[in-house]
CSV table of C-alpha atoms in Angstrom, one decimal:
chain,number,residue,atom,x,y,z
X,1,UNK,CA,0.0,0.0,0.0
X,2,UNK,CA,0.9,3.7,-0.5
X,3,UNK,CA,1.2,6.2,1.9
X,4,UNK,CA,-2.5,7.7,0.3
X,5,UNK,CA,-3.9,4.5,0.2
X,6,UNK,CA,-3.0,4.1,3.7
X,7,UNK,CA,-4.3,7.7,4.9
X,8,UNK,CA,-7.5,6.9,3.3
X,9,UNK,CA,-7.9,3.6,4.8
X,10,UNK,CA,-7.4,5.1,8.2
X,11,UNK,CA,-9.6,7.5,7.4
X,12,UNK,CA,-12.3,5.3,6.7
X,13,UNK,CA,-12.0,3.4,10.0
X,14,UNK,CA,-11.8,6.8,12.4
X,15,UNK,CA,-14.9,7.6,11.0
X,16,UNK,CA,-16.4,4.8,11.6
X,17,UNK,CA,-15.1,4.4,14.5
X,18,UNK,CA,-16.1,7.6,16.1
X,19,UNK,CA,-19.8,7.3,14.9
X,20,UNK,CA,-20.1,3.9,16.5
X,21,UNK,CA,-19.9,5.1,20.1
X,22,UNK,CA,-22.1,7.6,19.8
X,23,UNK,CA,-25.2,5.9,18.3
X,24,UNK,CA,-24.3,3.5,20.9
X,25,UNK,CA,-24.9,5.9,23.2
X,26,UNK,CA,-28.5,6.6,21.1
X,27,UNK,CA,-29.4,2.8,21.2
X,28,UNK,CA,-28.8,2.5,25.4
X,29,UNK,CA,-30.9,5.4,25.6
X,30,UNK,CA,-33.8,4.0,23.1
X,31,UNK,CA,-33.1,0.8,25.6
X,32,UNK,CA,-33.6,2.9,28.9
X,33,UNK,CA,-36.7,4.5,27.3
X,34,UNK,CA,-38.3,1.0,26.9
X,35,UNK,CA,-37.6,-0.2,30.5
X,36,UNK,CA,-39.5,3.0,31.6
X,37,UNK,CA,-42.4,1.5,29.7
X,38,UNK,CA,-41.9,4.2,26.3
X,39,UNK,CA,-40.9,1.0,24.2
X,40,UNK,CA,-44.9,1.6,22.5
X,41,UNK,CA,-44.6,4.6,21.2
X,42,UNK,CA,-43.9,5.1,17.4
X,43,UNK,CA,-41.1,7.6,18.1
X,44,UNK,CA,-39.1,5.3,19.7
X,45,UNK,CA,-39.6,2.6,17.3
X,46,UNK,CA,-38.6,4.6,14.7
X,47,UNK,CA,-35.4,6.2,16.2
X,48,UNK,CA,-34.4,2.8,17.5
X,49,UNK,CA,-34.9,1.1,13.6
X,50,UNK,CA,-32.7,4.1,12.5
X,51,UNK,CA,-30.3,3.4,14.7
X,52,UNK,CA,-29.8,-0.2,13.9
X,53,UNK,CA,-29.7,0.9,10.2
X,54,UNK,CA,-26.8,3.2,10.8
X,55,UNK,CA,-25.2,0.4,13.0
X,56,UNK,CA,-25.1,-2.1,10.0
X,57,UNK,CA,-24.2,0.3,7.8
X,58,UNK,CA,-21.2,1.5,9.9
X,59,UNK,CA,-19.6,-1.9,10.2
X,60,UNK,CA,-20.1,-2.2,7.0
X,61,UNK,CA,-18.6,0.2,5.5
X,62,UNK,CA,-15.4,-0.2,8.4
X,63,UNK,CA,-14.7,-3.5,6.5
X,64,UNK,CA,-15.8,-1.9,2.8
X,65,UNK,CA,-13.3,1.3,3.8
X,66,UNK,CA,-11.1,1.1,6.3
X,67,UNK,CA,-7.7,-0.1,6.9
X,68,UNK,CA,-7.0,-3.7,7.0
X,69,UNK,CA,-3.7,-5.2,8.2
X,70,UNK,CA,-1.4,-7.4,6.4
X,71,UNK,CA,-2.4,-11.2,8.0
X,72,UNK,CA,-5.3,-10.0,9.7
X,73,UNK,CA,-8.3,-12.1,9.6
X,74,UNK,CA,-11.5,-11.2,10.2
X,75,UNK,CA,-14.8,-14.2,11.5
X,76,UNK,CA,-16.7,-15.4,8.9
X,77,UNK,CA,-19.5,-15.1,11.6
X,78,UNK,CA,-19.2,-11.3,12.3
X,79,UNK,CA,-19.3,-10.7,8.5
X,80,UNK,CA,-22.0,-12.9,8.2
X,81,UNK,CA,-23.6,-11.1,11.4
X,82,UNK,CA,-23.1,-7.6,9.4
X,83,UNK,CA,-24.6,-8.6,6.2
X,84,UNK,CA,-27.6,-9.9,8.0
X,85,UNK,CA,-28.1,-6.7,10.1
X,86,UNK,CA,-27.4,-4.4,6.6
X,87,UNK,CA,-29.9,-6.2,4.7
X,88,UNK,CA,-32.9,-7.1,7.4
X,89,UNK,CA,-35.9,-5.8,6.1
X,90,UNK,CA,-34.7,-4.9,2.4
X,91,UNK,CA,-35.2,-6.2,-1.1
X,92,UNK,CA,-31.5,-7.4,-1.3
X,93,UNK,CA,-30.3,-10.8,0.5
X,94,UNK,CA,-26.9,-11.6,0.7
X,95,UNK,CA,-25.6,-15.2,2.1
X,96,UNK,CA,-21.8,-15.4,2.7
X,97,UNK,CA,-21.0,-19.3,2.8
X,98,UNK,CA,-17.8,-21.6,3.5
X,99,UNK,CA,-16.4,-21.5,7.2
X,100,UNK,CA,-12.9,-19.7,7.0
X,101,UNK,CA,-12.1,-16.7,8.4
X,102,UNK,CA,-10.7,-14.9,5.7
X,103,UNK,CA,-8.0,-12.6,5.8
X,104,UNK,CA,-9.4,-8.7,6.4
X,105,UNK,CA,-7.7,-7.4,3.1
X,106,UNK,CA,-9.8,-10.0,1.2
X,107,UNK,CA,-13.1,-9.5,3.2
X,108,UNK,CA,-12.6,-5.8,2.3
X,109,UNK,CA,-12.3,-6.6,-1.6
X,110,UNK,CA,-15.4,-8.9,-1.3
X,111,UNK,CA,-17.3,-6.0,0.6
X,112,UNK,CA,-16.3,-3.4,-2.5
X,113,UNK,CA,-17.5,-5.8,-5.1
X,114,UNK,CA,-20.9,-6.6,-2.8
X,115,UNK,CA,-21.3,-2.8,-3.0
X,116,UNK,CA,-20.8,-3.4,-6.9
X,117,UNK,CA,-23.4,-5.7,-7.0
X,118,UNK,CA,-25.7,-4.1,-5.2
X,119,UNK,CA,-25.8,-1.2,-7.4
X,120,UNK,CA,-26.6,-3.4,-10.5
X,121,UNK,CA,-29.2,-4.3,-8.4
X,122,UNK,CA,-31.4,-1.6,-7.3
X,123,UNK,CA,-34.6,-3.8,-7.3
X,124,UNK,CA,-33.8,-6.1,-5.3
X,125,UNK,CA,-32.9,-9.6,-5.3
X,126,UNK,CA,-30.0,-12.3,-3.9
X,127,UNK,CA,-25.9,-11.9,-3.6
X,128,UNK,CA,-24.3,-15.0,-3.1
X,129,UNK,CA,-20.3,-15.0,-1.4
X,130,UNK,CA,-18.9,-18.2,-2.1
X,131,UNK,CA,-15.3,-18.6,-0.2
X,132,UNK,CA,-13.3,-21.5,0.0
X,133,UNK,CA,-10.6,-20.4,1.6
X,134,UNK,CA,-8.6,-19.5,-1.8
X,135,UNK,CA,-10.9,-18.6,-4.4
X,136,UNK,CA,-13.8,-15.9,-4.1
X,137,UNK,CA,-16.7,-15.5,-6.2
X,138,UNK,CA,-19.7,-13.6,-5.5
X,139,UNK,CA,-22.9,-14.2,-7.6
X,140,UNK,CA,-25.5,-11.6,-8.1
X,141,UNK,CA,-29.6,-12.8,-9.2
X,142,UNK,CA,-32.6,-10.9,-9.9
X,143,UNK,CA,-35.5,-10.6,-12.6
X,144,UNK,CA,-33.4,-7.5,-13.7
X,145,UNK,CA,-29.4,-6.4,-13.7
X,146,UNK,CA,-29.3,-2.9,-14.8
X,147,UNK,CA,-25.4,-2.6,-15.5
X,148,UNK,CA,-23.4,0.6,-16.4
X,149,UNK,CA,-20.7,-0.3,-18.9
X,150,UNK,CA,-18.4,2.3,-18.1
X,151,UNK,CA,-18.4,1.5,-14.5
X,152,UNK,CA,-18.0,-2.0,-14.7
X,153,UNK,CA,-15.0,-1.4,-17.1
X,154,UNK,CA,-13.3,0.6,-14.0
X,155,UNK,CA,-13.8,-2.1,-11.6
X,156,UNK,CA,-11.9,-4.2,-14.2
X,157,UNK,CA,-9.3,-1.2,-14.6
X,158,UNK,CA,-9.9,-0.9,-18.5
X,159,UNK,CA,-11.8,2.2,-18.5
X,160,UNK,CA,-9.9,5.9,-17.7
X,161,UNK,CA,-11.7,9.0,-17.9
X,162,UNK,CA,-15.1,7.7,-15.8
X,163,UNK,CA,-17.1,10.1,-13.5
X,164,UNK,CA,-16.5,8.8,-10.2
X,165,UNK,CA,-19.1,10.1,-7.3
X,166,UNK,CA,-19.3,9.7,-3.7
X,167,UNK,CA,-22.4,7.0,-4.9
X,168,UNK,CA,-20.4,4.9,-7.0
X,169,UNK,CA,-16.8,5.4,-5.6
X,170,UNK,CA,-16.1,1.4,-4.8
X,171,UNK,CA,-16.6,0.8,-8.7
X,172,UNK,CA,-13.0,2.5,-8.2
X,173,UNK,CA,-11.3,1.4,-5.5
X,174,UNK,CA,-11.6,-2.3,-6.3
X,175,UNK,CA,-8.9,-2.5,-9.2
X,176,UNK,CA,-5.9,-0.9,-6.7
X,177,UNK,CA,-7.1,-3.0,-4.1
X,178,UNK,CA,-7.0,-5.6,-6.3
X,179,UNK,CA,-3.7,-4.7,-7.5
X,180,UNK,CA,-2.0,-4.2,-4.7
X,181,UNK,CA,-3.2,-7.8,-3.5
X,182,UNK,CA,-2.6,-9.9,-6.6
X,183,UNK,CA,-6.1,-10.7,-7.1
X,184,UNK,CA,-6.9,-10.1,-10.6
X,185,UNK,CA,-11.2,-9.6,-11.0
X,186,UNK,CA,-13.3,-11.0,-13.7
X,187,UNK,CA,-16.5,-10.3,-14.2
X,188,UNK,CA,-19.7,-12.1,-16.0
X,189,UNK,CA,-22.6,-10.0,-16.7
X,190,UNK,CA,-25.8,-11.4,-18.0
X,191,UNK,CA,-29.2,-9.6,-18.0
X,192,UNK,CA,-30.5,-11.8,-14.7
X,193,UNK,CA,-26.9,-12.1,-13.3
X,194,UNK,CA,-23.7,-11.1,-12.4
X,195,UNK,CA,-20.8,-12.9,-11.6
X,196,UNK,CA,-17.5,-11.6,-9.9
X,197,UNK,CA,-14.4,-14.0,-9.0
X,198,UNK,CA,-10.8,-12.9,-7.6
């Protein structure tokens, strides 16, 4: 990794890790509203959804973003604890299989290329992450893909000159990620599904 690479990483995880404590702090209070008998009321309901929404979404995006250390590994159960929380309640399913705990750089890359999929999939329907402790590949279903070429040429690192924004900004960090680990991706796309292997 570079040193901007790195700073950016880091970045990503102090973020993330500031916001965590204090919705924290939010969800104990939602929690000490309901043991004084408040737990009814649709106020609390809905600030207490929201803040298990950001909660997914920040551990999400700690893996997705942040910094992960050479030989780390990360439990397959936490990631397959975050991808339940992110998804509960959504149009989009996403089942992590195999039983190894993968190393953190790789979870990360697999996270990215979730995000990928999930944007050719804004109508729902079912990621699949297949890991068998080597080979990745992540399979994306619905009744529609809606794929934007030029995007999905920069995840491969074939395209130059493509508007990045803050919505579609892991479409560009996979292929230095990628890079920088050895892990060439390829990609399948087909108009029901989308397949991704590094």
């Amino acid at each position: 990794m570079t040193a901007r690479d790195d700073l950016s990483a880091l970045l990503g995880s102090r973020i993330c890790h500031d916001l965590i404590s204090p919705l924290g702090a939010i969800g104990n209070g939602v929690e000490l509203l309901s043991m004084a008998g408040l737990d009814a009321a649709p106020e609390i309901a809905l600030i207490s959804e929201s803040v298990e929404n950001a909660n997914a979404r920040i551990r999400f995006f700690r893996v997705a973003f942040g910094a992960a250390g050479d030989g780390v590994r990360i439990g397959t159960q936490d990631l397959r604890a975050i991808l339940a929380d992110l998804t509960r309640g959504g149009r989009l399913r996403v089942d992590w299989t195999g039983e190894t705990d993968p190393l953190r750089a790789e979870a990360k890359l697999a996270f990215l290329l979730v995000l990928c999929l999930e944007s050719a999939l804004p109508y729902g329907g079912r990621i699949t992450v297949h890991h068998d402790g080597a080979a990745w590949r992540l399979d994306g279903q619905a009744e529609r893909v809606k794929v934007d070429a030029s995007l999905w040429e920069l995840l491969l690192g074939q395209a130059e000159g493509v508007e990045v924004t803050a919505s579609n900004v892991h479409f560009a960090l996979v292929p230095d990620l990628a890079r920088r680990m050895g892990r060439p991706v390829r990609t399948m796309l087909g108009e029901t599904a989308i397949t991704i292997s590094f």
